[in-house]
Amino acid sequence: MKNFQVSEDIVSLSDFKNQASKMLHQMQHSQRPIIITQNGKPAGVLISPAEFDLFSERSRFIQAVQGGLGDVAQGRVVADEDLDRVLDEAPMV
């Protein structure tokens, strides 16, 4: 995702309502998020579906890594040799 441009990518909710189609097209073309304000304060961020999918994938990956690091810290690990033995003994499905 590209960095947003304050002069173009921050819009009020009323402006977004009036120009939603144009702004969606602009967002997809520029690949920048649109920050929507309400009463002068940030209220939401609009990103493309592809960017949302990328953020979701990255979040799941980071959670998995943190979970693995937590397992290591708690001693919930298996030695390579033990894992090899268990896998060799497991029935093939």
CSV table of N, CA and C in Angstrom, one decimal:
chain,number,residue,atom,x,y,z
A,1,MET,N,0.8,-1.2,0.0
A,1,MET,CA,0.0,0.0,0.0
A,1,MET,C,0.9,1.2,0.0
A,2,LYS,N,0.5,2.2,-0.8
A,2,LYS,CA,1.2,3.5,-0.8
A,2,LYS,C,0.8,4.3,0.3
A,3,ASN,N,1.7,5.2,0.7
A,3,ASN,CA,1.3,6.2,1.8
A,3,ASN,C,0.2,7.1,1.3
A,4,PHE,N,-0.6,7.5,2.2
A,4,PHE,CA,-1.7,8.4,1.8
A,4,PHE,C,-1.2,9.8,1.7
A,5,GLN,N,-2.0,10.6,0.9
A,5,GLN,CA,-1.6,12.0,0.8
A,5,GLN,C,-2.7,12.8,1.5
A,6,VAL,N,-2.3,13.6,2.4
A,6,VAL,CA,-3.3,14.3,3.2
A,6,VAL,C,-4.3,15.2,2.4
A,7,SER,N,-3.7,15.8,1.4
A,7,SER,CA,-4.6,16.7,0.6
A,7,SER,C,-5.6,16.0,-0.3
A,8,GLU,N,-5.4,14.7,-0.5
A,8,GLU,CA,-6.3,14.0,-1.4
A,8,GLU,C,-7.0,12.8,-0.7
A,9,ASP,N,-6.5,12.3,0.3
A,9,ASP,CA,-7.0,11.0,0.8
A,9,ASP,C,-7.7,11.1,2.1
A,10,ILE,N,-7.9,12.3,2.7
A,10,ILE,CA,-8.7,12.5,3.9
A,10,ILE,C,-9.9,13.2,3.5
A,11,VAL,N,-11.0,12.6,3.6
A,11,VAL,CA,-12.3,13.2,3.2
A,11,VAL,C,-13.3,13.1,4.3
A,12,SER,N,-14.3,14.0,4.3
A,12,SER,CA,-15.4,14.0,5.3
A,12,SER,C,-16.4,12.9,4.9
A,13,LEU,N,-17.1,12.5,5.8
A,13,LEU,CA,-18.2,11.5,5.5
A,13,LEU,C,-19.2,12.0,4.5
A,14,SER,N,-19.5,13.3,4.6
A,14,SER,CA,-20.5,13.8,3.7
A,14,SER,C,-19.9,13.9,2.3
A,15,ASP,N,-18.6,14.3,2.1
A,15,ASP,CA,-18.0,14.2,0.8
A,15,ASP,C,-17.9,12.8,0.3
A,16,PHE,N,-17.6,11.9,1.1
A,16,PHE,CA,-17.6,10.5,0.7
A,16,PHE,C,-18.9,10.0,0.2
A,17,LYS,N,-20.0,10.3,0.9
A,17,LYS,CA,-21.3,9.9,0.5
A,17,LYS,C,-21.7,10.5,-0.8
A,18,ASN,N,-21.3,11.8,-1.1
A,18,ASN,CA,-21.7,12.4,-2.3
A,18,ASN,C,-20.8,12.0,-3.5
A,19,GLN,N,-19.6,11.5,-3.2
A,19,GLN,CA,-18.7,11.1,-4.3
A,19,GLN,C,-18.1,9.7,-4.2
A,20,ALA,N,-18.9,8.8,-3.6
A,20,ALA,CA,-18.4,7.5,-3.3
A,20,ALA,C,-17.8,6.8,-4.5
A,21,SER,N,-18.6,6.8,-5.6
A,21,SER,CA,-18.1,6.0,-6.8
A,21,SER,C,-16.8,6.6,-7.3
A,22,LYS,N,-16.7,7.9,-7.3
A,22,LYS,CA,-15.4,8.5,-7.8
A,22,LYS,C,-14.3,8.2,-6.9
A,23,MET,N,-14.5,8.3,-5.6
A,23,MET,CA,-13.5,8.0,-4.6
A,23,MET,C,-13.1,6.5,-4.6
A,24,LEU,N,-14.0,5.6,-4.8
A,24,LEU,CA,-13.6,4.2,-4.9
A,24,LEU,C,-12.7,4.0,-6.1
A,25,HIS,N,-13.1,4.6,-7.2
A,25,HIS,CA,-12.2,4.5,-8.4
A,25,HIS,C,-10.9,5.1,-8.1
A,26,GLN,N,-10.8,6.2,-7.5
A,26,GLN,CA,-9.5,6.9,-7.1
A,26,GLN,C,-8.7,6.0,-6.3
A,27,MET,N,-9.3,5.4,-5.2
A,27,MET,CA,-8.6,4.5,-4.3
A,27,MET,C,-8.0,3.3,-5.1
A,28,GLN,N,-8.8,2.7,-5.9
A,28,GLN,CA,-8.3,1.5,-6.7
A,28,GLN,C,-7.1,1.9,-7.6
A,29,HIS,N,-7.3,3.1,-8.2
A,29,HIS,CA,-6.2,3.5,-9.2
A,29,HIS,C,-5.0,4.0,-8.5
A,30,SER,N,-5.1,4.7,-7.4
A,30,SER,CA,-3.9,5.2,-6.7
A,30,SER,C,-3.3,4.2,-5.7
A,31,GLN,N,-4.0,3.2,-5.4
A,31,GLN,CA,-3.6,2.2,-4.4
A,31,GLN,C,-3.3,2.8,-3.0
A,32,ARG,N,-3.9,3.9,-2.7
A,32,ARG,CA,-3.8,4.5,-1.4
A,32,ARG,C,-5.1,4.4,-0.7
A,33,PRO,N,-5.0,4.3,0.7
A,33,PRO,CA,-6.3,4.2,1.5
A,33,PRO,C,-6.9,5.6,1.5
A,34,ILE,N,-8.2,5.6,1.8
A,34,ILE,CA,-9.0,6.8,2.0
A,34,ILE,C,-9.3,6.9,3.5
A,35,ILE,N,-9.0,8.0,4.1
A,35,ILE,CA,-9.4,8.2,5.5
A,35,ILE,C,-10.6,9.0,5.6
A,36,ILE,N,-11.7,8.5,6.2
A,36,ILE,CA,-13.0,9.1,6.3
A,36,ILE,C,-13.1,9.7,7.6
A,37,THR,N,-13.5,11.0,7.7
A,37,THR,CA,-13.6,11.7,9.0
A,37,THR,C,-15.1,12.0,9.2
A,38,GLN,N,-15.4,12.1,10.5
A,38,GLN,CA,-16.8,12.4,10.9
A,38,GLN,C,-16.6,13.4,12.1
A,39,ASN,N,-17.2,14.6,11.9
A,39,ASN,CA,-17.1,15.7,12.9
A,39,ASN,C,-15.6,16.1,13.0
A,40,GLY,N,-14.8,16.0,11.9
A,40,GLY,CA,-13.5,16.4,12.0
A,40,GLY,C,-12.5,15.4,12.6
A,41,LYS,N,-12.9,14.2,12.9
A,41,LYS,CA,-12.1,13.2,13.5
A,41,LYS,C,-12.1,12.0,12.6
A,42,PRO,N,-10.9,11.3,12.6
A,42,PRO,CA,-10.9,10.0,11.8
A,42,PRO,C,-12.0,9.0,12.3
A,43,ALA,N,-12.8,8.5,11.3
A,43,ALA,CA,-13.8,7.6,11.7
A,43,ALA,C,-13.7,6.2,11.0
A,44,GLY,N,-12.9,6.2,9.9
A,44,GLY,CA,-12.7,4.9,9.2
A,44,GLY,C,-11.7,5.1,8.2
A,45,VAL,N,-11.2,3.9,7.7
A,45,VAL,CA,-10.2,3.8,6.6
A,45,VAL,C,-10.7,2.9,5.6
A,46,LEU,N,-10.7,3.3,4.4
A,46,LEU,CA,-11.2,2.5,3.3
A,46,LEU,C,-10.0,2.0,2.5
A,47,ILE,N,-9.9,0.6,2.4
A,47,ILE,CA,-8.8,0.0,1.6
A,47,ILE,C,-9.4,-0.9,0.6
A,48,SER,N,-8.6,-1.3,-0.4
A,48,SER,CA,-9.1,-2.2,-1.4
A,48,SER,C,-9.2,-3.6,-0.8
A,49,PRO,N,-10.0,-4.5,-1.4
A,49,PRO,CA,-10.1,-5.9,-0.9
A,49,PRO,C,-8.8,-6.6,-1.0
A,50,ALA,N,-7.9,-6.3,-1.9
A,50,ALA,CA,-6.6,-7.0,-2.0
A,50,ALA,C,-5.7,-6.5,-0.8
A,51,GLU,N,-5.8,-5.3,-0.5
A,51,GLU,CA,-5.0,-4.8,0.7
A,51,GLU,C,-5.6,-5.4,2.0
A,52,PHE,N,-6.9,-5.5,2.1
A,52,PHE,CA,-7.5,-6.2,3.3
A,52,PHE,C,-7.0,-7.6,3.4
A,53,ASP,N,-7.0,-8.3,2.3
A,53,ASP,CA,-6.6,-9.7,2.3
A,53,ASP,C,-5.1,-9.8,2.7
A,54,LEU,N,-4.3,-8.9,2.2
A,54,LEU,CA,-2.9,-8.9,2.5
A,54,LEU,C,-2.7,-8.6,4.0
A,55,PHE,N,-3.4,-7.6,4.6
A,55,PHE,CA,-3.3,-7.3,6.0
A,55,PHE,C,-3.7,-8.5,6.8
A,56,SER,N,-4.8,-9.2,6.4
A,56,SER,CA,-5.3,-10.4,7.1
A,56,SER,C,-4.3,-11.5,7.1
A,57,GLU,N,-3.7,-11.7,6.0
A,57,GLU,CA,-2.7,-12.8,5.8
A,57,GLU,C,-1.5,-12.5,6.7
A,58,ARG,N,-1.0,-11.3,6.7
A,58,ARG,CA,0.1,-10.9,7.5
A,58,ARG,C,-0.2,-11.0,9.0
A,59,SER,N,-1.4,-10.7,9.4
A,59,SER,CA,-1.8,-10.8,10.8
A,59,SER,C,-1.8,-12.2,11.2
A,60,ARG,N,-2.4,-13.1,10.4
A,60,ARG,CA,-2.4,-14.5,10.8
A,60,ARG,C,-1.0,-15.1,10.8
A,61,PHE,N,-0.1,-14.7,9.9
A,61,PHE,CA,1.3,-15.1,10.0
A,61,PHE,C,2.0,-14.7,11.3
A,62,ILE,N,1.8,-13.4,11.6
A,62,ILE,CA,2.4,-12.9,12.8
A,62,ILE,C,1.9,-13.6,14.1
A,63,GLN,N,0.6,-13.9,14.1
A,63,GLN,CA,0.0,-14.6,15.2
A,63,GLN,C,0.6,-16.0,15.3
A,64,ALA,N,0.8,-16.7,14.2
A,64,ALA,CA,1.3,-18.0,14.2
A,64,ALA,C,2.8,-18.0,14.7
A,65,VAL,N,3.6,-17.0,14.2
A,65,VAL,CA,5.0,-16.9,14.7
A,65,VAL,C,5.0,-16.6,16.2
A,66,GLN,N,4.1,-15.7,16.7
A,66,GLN,CA,4.1,-15.4,18.1
A,66,GLN,C,3.7,-16.7,18.9
A,67,GLY,N,2.7,-17.4,18.4
A,67,GLY,CA,2.3,-18.7,19.0
A,67,GLY,C,3.5,-19.7,19.1
A,68,GLY,N,4.2,-19.8,18.0
A,68,GLY,CA,5.4,-20.7,18.0
A,68,GLY,C,6.5,-20.2,19.0
A,69,LEU,N,6.7,-18.9,19.0
A,69,LEU,CA,7.7,-18.4,20.0
A,69,LEU,C,7.2,-18.6,21.4
A,70,GLY,N,5.9,-18.5,21.7
A,70,GLY,CA,5.4,-18.8,23.0
A,70,GLY,C,5.6,-20.3,23.4
A,71,ASP,N,5.4,-21.2,22.4
A,71,ASP,CA,5.6,-22.6,22.6
A,71,ASP,C,7.0,-22.9,23.0
A,72,VAL,N,8.0,-22.2,22.3
A,72,VAL,CA,9.4,-22.4,22.6
A,72,VAL,C,9.7,-21.9,24.0
A,73,ALA,N,9.2,-20.7,24.4
A,73,ALA,CA,9.4,-20.2,25.7
A,73,ALA,C,8.9,-21.0,26.8
A,74,GLN,N,7.8,-21.7,26.5
A,74,GLN,CA,7.1,-22.6,27.5
A,74,GLN,C,7.7,-24.0,27.5
A,75,GLY,N,8.6,-24.3,26.6
A,75,GLY,CA,9.2,-25.6,26.5
A,75,GLY,C,8.4,-26.6,25.8
A,76,ARG,N,7.4,-26.2,25.0
A,76,ARG,CA,6.5,-27.1,24.3
A,76,ARG,C,7.1,-27.3,22.9
A,77,VAL,N,8.2,-28.1,22.9
A,77,VAL,CA,8.9,-28.4,21.7
A,77,VAL,C,9.3,-29.9,21.6
A,78,VAL,N,9.5,-30.3,20.4
A,78,VAL,CA,9.9,-31.7,20.2
A,78,VAL,C,11.2,-31.7,19.5
A,79,ALA,N,12.1,-32.6,19.9
A,79,ALA,CA,13.4,-32.7,19.2
A,79,ALA,C,13.2,-33.3,17.9
A,80,ASP,N,14.1,-32.9,16.9
A,80,ASP,CA,14.0,-33.4,15.5
A,80,ASP,C,14.0,-34.9,15.5
A,81,GLU,N,14.9,-35.6,16.3
A,81,GLU,CA,14.9,-37.0,16.3
A,81,GLU,C,13.6,-37.7,16.7
A,82,ASP,N,13.0,-37.1,17.8
A,82,ASP,CA,11.8,-37.6,18.3
A,82,ASP,C,10.6,-37.4,17.2
A,83,LEU,N,10.6,-36.3,16.6
A,83,LEU,CA,9.6,-36.0,15.6
A,83,LEU,C,9.8,-37.0,14.4
A,84,ASP,N,11.0,-37.2,14.0
A,84,ASP,CA,11.3,-38.2,12.9
A,84,ASP,C,10.8,-39.6,13.3
A,85,ARG,N,11.0,-40.0,14.5
A,85,ARG,CA,10.6,-41.3,14.9
A,85,ARG,C,9.1,-41.4,14.9
A,86,VAL,N,8.4,-40.4,15.4
A,86,VAL,CA,6.9,-40.4,15.5
A,86,VAL,C,6.4,-40.4,14.0
A,87,LEU,N,6.9,-39.6,13.2
A,87,LEU,CA,6.4,-39.6,11.8
A,87,LEU,C,6.7,-40.9,11.1
A,88,ASP,N,7.8,-41.5,11.4
A,88,ASP,CA,8.1,-42.8,10.7
A,88,ASP,C,7.2,-43.9,11.2
A,89,GLU,N,6.7,-43.8,12.4
A,89,GLU,CA,5.9,-44.8,13.0
A,89,GLU,C,4.4,-44.6,12.7
A,90,ALA,N,4.1,-43.4,12.3
A,90,ALA,CA,2.7,-43.1,12.0
A,90,ALA,C,2.2,-43.8,10.7
A,91,PRO,N,0.9,-44.3,10.8
A,91,PRO,CA,0.4,-45.1,9.6
A,91,PRO,C,0.1,-44.1,8.5
A,92,MET,N,0.4,-44.5,7.3
A,92,MET,CA,0.1,-43.7,6.1
A,92,MET,C,-1.4,-43.7,5.8
A,93,VAL,N,-1.9,-42.6,5.5
A,93,VAL,CA,-3.4,-42.5,5.3
A,93,VAL,C,-3.6,-42.2,3.8
